[in-house]
Amino acid sequence: MLIVMRHDAPEEDICRVVAAIEEMGYQARPMPGKQRTTVGLVGNDGRVDGSRLAALSGVQEILHVTKPYKQVSREWKAEPTVIRLSGGLSIGGDEVVVMAGPCSVESERQILEAARCVREAGATVLRAGAFKPRSSPYSFQGLGQPGLRMLARAREETGLLIVTEAMDAEGMDLVADVADIIQIGARNMQNYSLLKHAGRSGKPILLKRGLSATIQELLLSAEYILAEGNPRVILCERGIRSFDQSTRNLFDLSAIAVVHGLSHLPIVADPSHGTGHRDMVSPMARAAVAAGADGLLVEVHPNPDRALSDGAQSLYPEQFERMMKETRLIAEAIGRRLAEPAGVRA
Ligand code: PEP
Ligand code: MN
């Protein structure tokens, strides 16, 4: 529930509303805006008597947040959330952030080579999993902690920020020591204890849409993280299950526009898992930027034919270079720009 104050409501009126909410046993979060203050009532279990608050001096109206999520919603916060990362990079503003790299860390040599080539092409964040959620227990499971150390080396050498996946709470603590952004993968989108742990991690979280998750479910999962006190959540559209076998998943481009309508959180697009085929990655990357994606998560491998996971959807370095040139043009056409690597940034 949101209590919208009149634009001329004095401070005492706001304090009275806060006190009334607390007396009722809920938390109050005043949100001063340019024109007026809105007070959020947290912990609404559906039994709140809004009329008591509506009658207080200085209250203009009561907005019932009918959606099951609150803090992630546009009603809660109208302006887009801009997440500041280290090195002056931010996501959710004018800049489109490209996160690129192999599906998995496979060796120090492979990750360093991948990092150099994506940086050269203009990426600002290196992606690669050290802990890999694989459909088969017999597939490559990732290098684990040594992989994290290799990622740290790659950051040291290239200045790229690191996004990498955590699969459980224990792993998240290890990942948090190295990652600039912690990824929660599609398979864990509804792992609520992991989401709560992410809410307490103090790190930006990249939350991927579940394999068959609705947008509402994605937003509710993000709500878990915000409700624990971590507002730095980046959503990610990575395709959903469909009946059509032409692509690995159905890349839901419309989710970008839907999420921007419903939420203030940034959303990035992953056309690699979204399509499963490298030839489709660039067209969908261009489309995602045109649709307003705040960033891209793209798999690039120095030698995709020898990749230990997701080789078929991994771009060759020269394909990635071309994709960067094309998406840069698209970003500029809609009044945005691609984020520049550290050193180039003003
Ligand atoms: C990945 O990013 O490599 C990954 C495993 O993605 P998802 O969770 O979307 O399948
Ligand atoms: Mn992958």
Coordinates of C-alpha atoms and ligand atoms in Angstrom, one line a residue:
M1 CA 0.0 0.0 0.0
L2 CA 1.3 3.5 -0.9
I3 CA 0.1 6.6 0.9
V4 CA 0.5 9.5 -1.4
M5 CA 0.9 12.8 0.5
R6 CA -0.4 16.1 -0.8
H7 CA 2.3 18.2 -2.5
D8 CA 2.0 20.8 0.3
A9 CA 1.9 18.3 3.2
P10 CA 4.2 19.5 6.0
E11 CA 6.8 17.2 7.6
E12 CA 4.5 16.7 10.7
D13 CA 1.8 15.2 8.5
I14 CA 4.3 12.7 7.1
C15 CA 5.5 11.9 10.6
R16 CA 2.0 11.3 11.7
V17 CA 1.4 8.9 8.8
V18 CA 4.6 7.0 9.6
A19 CA 3.6 6.8 13.3
A20 CA 0.2 5.5 12.4
I21 CA 1.6 2.8 10.2
E22 CA 4.1 1.7 12.8
E23 CA 1.3 1.7 15.5
M24 CA -0.6 -0.7 13.2
G25 CA 2.4 -3.1 13.3
Y26 CA 3.9 -2.4 9.9
Q27 CA 7.0 -0.7 8.6
A28 CA 6.8 2.7 6.9
R29 CA 9.2 3.8 4.2
P30 CA 8.8 7.5 3.3
M31 CA 10.0 8.2 -0.3
P32 CA 10.4 11.9 -0.9
G33 CA 9.8 12.8 -4.6
K34 CA 10.3 16.0 -6.6
Q35 CA 6.7 17.0 -6.1
R36 CA 5.4 15.1 -3.1
T37 CA 6.3 12.4 -0.6
T38 CA 4.8 8.9 -0.8
V39 CA 4.9 6.6 2.2
G40 CA 5.2 2.9 1.5
L41 CA 3.6 0.5 3.9
V42 CA 5.7 -2.7 4.1
G43 CA 4.4 -6.0 5.4
N44 CA 0.8 -5.6 4.2
D45 CA -0.8 -8.9 4.9
G46 CA -4.1 -7.8 3.3
R47 CA -5.6 -6.7 6.6
V48 CA -4.6 -3.1 6.6
D49 CA -7.4 -0.7 7.1
G50 CA -6.6 2.0 4.6
S51 CA -9.4 4.3 5.7
R52 CA -7.6 5.1 8.9
L53 CA -4.7 6.4 7.0
A54 CA -6.8 8.2 4.3
A55 CA -8.4 10.3 7.1
L56 CA -5.1 11.7 8.3
S57 CA -4.1 15.2 7.5
G58 CA -2.0 15.8 4.4
V59 CA -2.9 12.5 2.8
Q60 CA -4.1 12.8 -0.8
E61 CA -4.8 9.2 -1.7
I62 CA -4.2 5.6 -0.9
L63 CA -2.9 3.4 -3.7
H64 CA -3.5 -0.3 -3.2
V65 CA -0.7 -2.1 -4.7
T66 CA -2.7 -4.9 -6.1
K67 CA 0.2 -6.7 -7.7
P68 CA 1.8 -9.3 -5.5
Y69 CA 5.2 -7.7 -5.7
K70 CA 5.8 -4.2 -4.3
Q71 CA 9.4 -3.0 -4.1
V72 CA 10.2 -4.0 -7.7
S73 CA 7.2 -2.2 -9.1
R74 CA 7.0 1.1 -10.9
E75 CA 4.3 2.2 -8.5
W76 CA 6.8 1.8 -5.7
K77 CA 9.5 3.7 -7.6
A78 CA 8.7 5.5 -10.8
E79 CA 12.3 6.4 -11.9
P80 CA 14.4 3.6 -13.4
T81 CA 17.0 2.1 -11.0
V82 CA 20.5 2.8 -12.1
I83 CA 22.9 0.2 -10.6
R84 CA 26.4 1.6 -10.0
L85 CA 29.1 -1.0 -10.5
S86 CA 32.8 -0.6 -9.8
G87 CA 35.0 1.4 -12.2
G88 CA 32.3 3.9 -12.9
L89 CA 30.2 1.5 -14.9
S90 CA 26.4 1.6 -14.4
I91 CA 23.5 -0.3 -15.7
G92 CA 19.9 1.0 -16.1
G93 CA 20.9 4.5 -17.3
D94 CA 21.7 5.7 -20.8
E95 CA 24.4 3.2 -21.4
V96 CA 23.9 -0.4 -22.7
V97 CA 26.3 -2.7 -20.9
V98 CA 27.7 -5.7 -22.8
M99 CA 28.7 -8.7 -20.7
A100 CA 30.4 -11.3 -22.8
G101 CA 32.6 -14.4 -22.5
P102 CA 32.4 -18.2 -22.7
C103 CA 29.7 -20.3 -21.1
S104 CA 32.3 -21.8 -18.7
V105 CA 35.7 -21.1 -17.4
E106 CA 37.7 -24.0 -18.9
S107 CA 41.3 -23.1 -18.2
E108 CA 43.4 -20.0 -17.4
R109 CA 44.6 -19.7 -20.9
Q110 CA 41.0 -20.0 -22.4
I111 CA 39.5 -17.4 -20.0
L112 CA 42.4 -14.9 -20.5
E113 CA 42.1 -15.3 -24.3
A114 CA 38.4 -14.8 -24.1
A115 CA 38.7 -11.8 -21.8
R116 CA 41.2 -10.1 -24.1
C117 CA 39.1 -10.6 -27.2
V118 CA 35.8 -9.4 -25.7
R119 CA 37.5 -6.4 -24.2
E120 CA 39.2 -5.6 -27.5
A121 CA 35.7 -5.6 -29.1
G122 CA 34.4 -3.2 -26.4
A123 CA 32.7 -5.4 -23.8
T124 CA 32.9 -4.1 -20.2
V125 CA 31.9 -7.2 -18.2
L126 CA 33.3 -10.7 -18.6
R127 CA 30.8 -13.6 -18.2
A128 CA 31.8 -17.2 -17.5
G129 CA 30.6 -19.8 -15.1
A130 CA 32.9 -21.6 -12.6
F131 CA 29.9 -23.4 -11.1
K132 CA 27.8 -24.8 -13.9
P133 CA 24.2 -26.0 -13.6
R134 CA 24.1 -28.8 -16.3
S135 CA 21.1 -30.8 -17.3
S136 CA 23.2 -34.0 -17.2
P137 CA 25.3 -35.0 -14.2
Y138 CA 27.8 -36.4 -16.7
S139 CA 28.4 -33.1 -18.5
F140 CA 31.2 -30.7 -17.5
Q141 CA 30.3 -29.2 -14.1
G142 CA 32.7 -26.3 -14.1
L143 CA 36.1 -25.8 -12.4
G144 CA 34.7 -24.5 -9.2
Q145 CA 37.0 -22.4 -6.9
P146 CA 40.1 -22.6 -9.2
G147 CA 37.8 -21.2 -11.9
L148 CA 37.0 -18.3 -9.7
R149 CA 40.7 -17.6 -9.2
M150 CA 41.1 -17.6 -13.0
L151 CA 38.3 -15.0 -13.3
A152 CA 40.0 -12.8 -10.8
R153 CA 43.2 -13.0 -12.9
A154 CA 41.3 -12.1 -16.0
R155 CA 39.9 -9.0 -14.2
E156 CA 43.3 -8.1 -13.0
E157 CA 44.7 -8.2 -16.5
T158 CA 41.9 -6.7 -18.5
G159 CA 40.0 -4.5 -16.0
L160 CA 36.7 -6.2 -17.0
L161 CA 34.2 -6.6 -14.3
I162 CA 33.1 -10.2 -13.6
V163 CA 29.6 -11.8 -13.7
T164 CA 29.5 -15.4 -12.6
E165 CA 26.9 -17.8 -11.4
A166 CA 26.3 -19.1 -7.8
M167 CA 24.3 -22.3 -7.5
D168 CA 23.9 -22.5 -3.8
A169 CA 24.4 -20.4 -0.6
E170 CA 27.8 -21.8 0.1
G171 CA 29.0 -21.2 -3.4
M172 CA 27.5 -17.7 -3.3
D173 CA 29.9 -16.7 -0.5
L174 CA 32.8 -17.9 -2.5
V175 CA 31.5 -16.2 -5.7
A176 CA 30.9 -13.0 -3.8
D177 CA 34.6 -12.7 -3.0
V178 CA 35.4 -12.5 -6.7
A179 CA 32.3 -11.4 -8.7
D180 CA 31.2 -7.8 -9.3
I181 CA 27.8 -9.2 -10.2
I182 CA 26.5 -12.6 -9.0
Q183 CA 24.4 -14.5 -11.5
I184 CA 21.4 -16.6 -10.4
G185 CA 20.7 -18.9 -13.2
A186 CA 17.3 -19.9 -14.8
R187 CA 17.2 -23.1 -12.9
N188 CA 17.5 -21.4 -9.6
M189 CA 15.1 -18.5 -10.2
Q190 CA 12.7 -19.9 -7.7
N191 CA 15.2 -21.2 -5.2
Y192 CA 13.8 -19.0 -2.5
S193 CA 16.5 -19.6 0.1
L194 CA 19.2 -18.8 -2.4
L195 CA 17.3 -15.6 -3.4
K196 CA 17.2 -14.6 0.3
H197 CA 20.9 -15.3 0.6
A198 CA 21.5 -13.1 -2.5
G199 CA 19.5 -10.4 -0.7
R200 CA 22.0 -10.4 2.1
S201 CA 25.1 -10.7 -0.2
G202 CA 25.7 -7.0 -0.6
K203 CA 26.4 -7.6 -4.3
P204 CA 24.5 -6.7 -7.5
I205 CA 22.5 -9.8 -8.6
L206 CA 21.8 -10.8 -12.2
L207 CA 18.6 -12.8 -12.0
K208 CA 17.7 -14.9 -15.0
R209 CA 14.2 -15.8 -16.0
G210 CA 13.3 -19.4 -15.2
L211 CA 12.9 -22.0 -17.9
S212 CA 9.1 -21.7 -17.8
A213 CA 8.6 -18.7 -15.6
T214 CA 6.0 -16.0 -16.2
I215 CA 7.2 -12.4 -16.0
Q216 CA 5.2 -12.0 -12.7
E217 CA 7.1 -15.0 -11.3
L218 CA 10.4 -13.3 -12.3
L219 CA 9.4 -10.1 -10.6
L220 CA 8.3 -12.0 -7.5
S221 CA 11.7 -13.7 -7.3
A222 CA 13.4 -10.3 -7.6
E223 CA 11.1 -9.1 -4.8
Y224 CA 12.7 -11.7 -2.5
I225 CA 16.1 -10.1 -3.0
L226 CA 14.8 -6.6 -2.5
A227 CA 12.8 -7.6 0.5
E228 CA 16.1 -8.7 2.2
G229 CA 17.5 -5.3 1.7
N230 CA 19.4 -5.6 -1.7
P231 CA 18.0 -3.2 -4.3
R232 CA 20.7 -3.9 -6.9
V233 CA 18.9 -6.5 -9.0
I234 CA 19.4 -6.8 -12.8
L235 CA 16.8 -9.0 -14.5
C236 CA 17.7 -11.1 -17.5
E237 CA 15.5 -12.4 -20.3
R238 CA 17.1 -15.7 -21.6
G239 CA 14.2 -17.4 -23.4
I240 CA 11.5 -19.7 -22.2
R241 CA 10.3 -23.2 -23.1
S242 CA 8.1 -23.5 -26.1
F243 CA 6.6 -26.2 -28.4
D244 CA 8.7 -25.0 -31.3
Q245 CA 12.0 -26.8 -31.7
S246 CA 13.6 -24.4 -34.2
T247 CA 15.4 -22.6 -31.4
R248 CA 16.7 -23.8 -28.0
N249 CA 14.2 -21.5 -26.2
L250 CA 11.7 -18.9 -27.3
F251 CA 13.5 -15.6 -26.8
D252 CA 10.8 -13.4 -25.4
L253 CA 11.7 -10.0 -26.7
S254 CA 8.4 -8.6 -25.5
A255 CA 9.5 -9.3 -21.9
I256 CA 11.9 -6.4 -22.1
A257 CA 9.1 -3.9 -22.8
V258 CA 6.7 -5.6 -20.3
V259 CA 9.3 -5.5 -17.5
H260 CA 10.1 -1.8 -18.2
G261 CA 6.4 -1.1 -17.9
L262 CA 6.0 -3.0 -14.6
S263 CA 9.3 -2.4 -12.9
H264 CA 12.0 0.1 -12.3
L265 CA 14.7 -2.5 -12.4
P266 CA 17.1 -2.8 -15.4
I267 CA 16.7 -5.8 -17.7
V268 CA 19.4 -7.3 -19.9
A269 CA 18.9 -9.8 -22.7
D270 CA 20.7 -13.1 -23.3
P271 CA 20.2 -14.0 -27.0
S272 CA 22.7 -16.9 -26.6
H273 CA 20.6 -19.1 -24.4
G274 CA 17.5 -17.4 -25.9
T275 CA 18.2 -18.9 -29.3
G276 CA 20.8 -21.6 -28.9
H277 CA 22.4 -21.0 -32.3
R278 CA 25.2 -18.6 -32.9
D279 CA 23.8 -17.4 -36.2
M280 CA 20.7 -16.1 -34.5
V281 CA 22.6 -14.3 -31.6
S282 CA 23.5 -11.1 -33.4
P283 CA 20.0 -10.5 -34.9
M284 CA 18.4 -11.0 -31.5
A285 CA 21.1 -8.9 -29.8
R286 CA 20.3 -6.0 -32.2
A287 CA 16.5 -6.5 -31.6
A288 CA 17.0 -6.6 -27.8
V289 CA 18.9 -3.3 -27.8
A290 CA 16.2 -1.8 -30.1
A291 CA 13.5 -3.0 -27.7
G292 CA 15.3 -1.1 -24.8
A293 CA 17.4 -3.8 -23.2
D294 CA 19.8 -2.2 -20.6
G295 CA 22.5 -4.7 -21.5
L296 CA 23.4 -7.9 -23.3
L297 CA 24.8 -11.2 -21.9
V298 CA 26.5 -13.0 -24.8
E299 CA 28.5 -16.2 -25.0
V300 CA 31.8 -15.8 -26.9
H301 CA 34.5 -18.4 -27.1
P302 CA 38.0 -18.1 -28.5
N303 CA 37.5 -21.5 -30.0
P304 CA 33.7 -22.4 -29.9
D305 CA 34.3 -25.8 -31.7
R306 CA 36.2 -27.0 -28.6
A307 CA 34.0 -25.4 -25.9
L308 CA 33.1 -27.7 -23.0
S309 CA 29.6 -26.2 -22.8
D310 CA 27.3 -24.3 -25.1
G311 CA 29.7 -24.2 -28.1
A312 CA 26.9 -24.1 -30.7
Q313 CA 25.6 -20.8 -29.4
S314 CA 29.0 -19.3 -28.7
L315 CA 30.1 -16.6 -31.1
Y316 CA 33.5 -16.6 -32.8
P317 CA 35.5 -13.6 -31.8
E318 CA 35.1 -11.9 -35.2
Q319 CA 31.3 -12.5 -35.0
F320 CA 31.2 -10.7 -31.7
E321 CA 33.2 -7.8 -33.0
R322 CA 30.6 -7.4 -35.8
M323 CA 27.8 -7.7 -33.3
M324 CA 29.3 -4.9 -31.2
K325 CA 29.5 -2.6 -34.2
E326 CA 25.9 -3.3 -35.1
T327 CA 24.5 -3.0 -31.6
R328 CA 26.4 0.3 -31.1
L329 CA 24.6 1.8 -34.1
I330 CA 21.2 0.5 -32.8
A331 CA 21.9 2.0 -29.4
E332 CA 22.8 5.4 -30.9
A333 CA 19.7 5.3 -33.0
I334 CA 17.6 5.3 -29.9
G335 CA 19.6 7.9 -28.0
R336 CA 21.7 5.5 -25.9
R337 CA 25.3 4.3 -26.2
L338 CA 27.3 1.2 -25.5
A339 CA 29.2 1.4 -22.3
E340 CA 32.9 1.8 -23.0
P341 CA 35.7 -0.3 -21.4
A342 CA 37.5 1.3 -18.4
G343 CA 40.1 3.7 -19.4
V344 CA 38.0 4.8 -22.4
R345 CA 35.2 5.9 -20.1
A346 CA 35.2 9.6 -19.3
Ligands
PEP1 C1 24.6 -19.5 -18.4 O1 24.5 -18.3 -18.4 O2 25.6 -20.1 -18.9 C2 23.4 -20.3 -18.0 C3 23.6 -21.5 -17.5 O3 22.3 -19.7 -18.2 P1 20.8 -20.1 -17.9 O4 20.7 -20.2 -16.4 O5 20.0 -19.0 -18.4 O6 20.5 -21.5 -18.5
MN2 MN 25.7 -21.3 -21.2

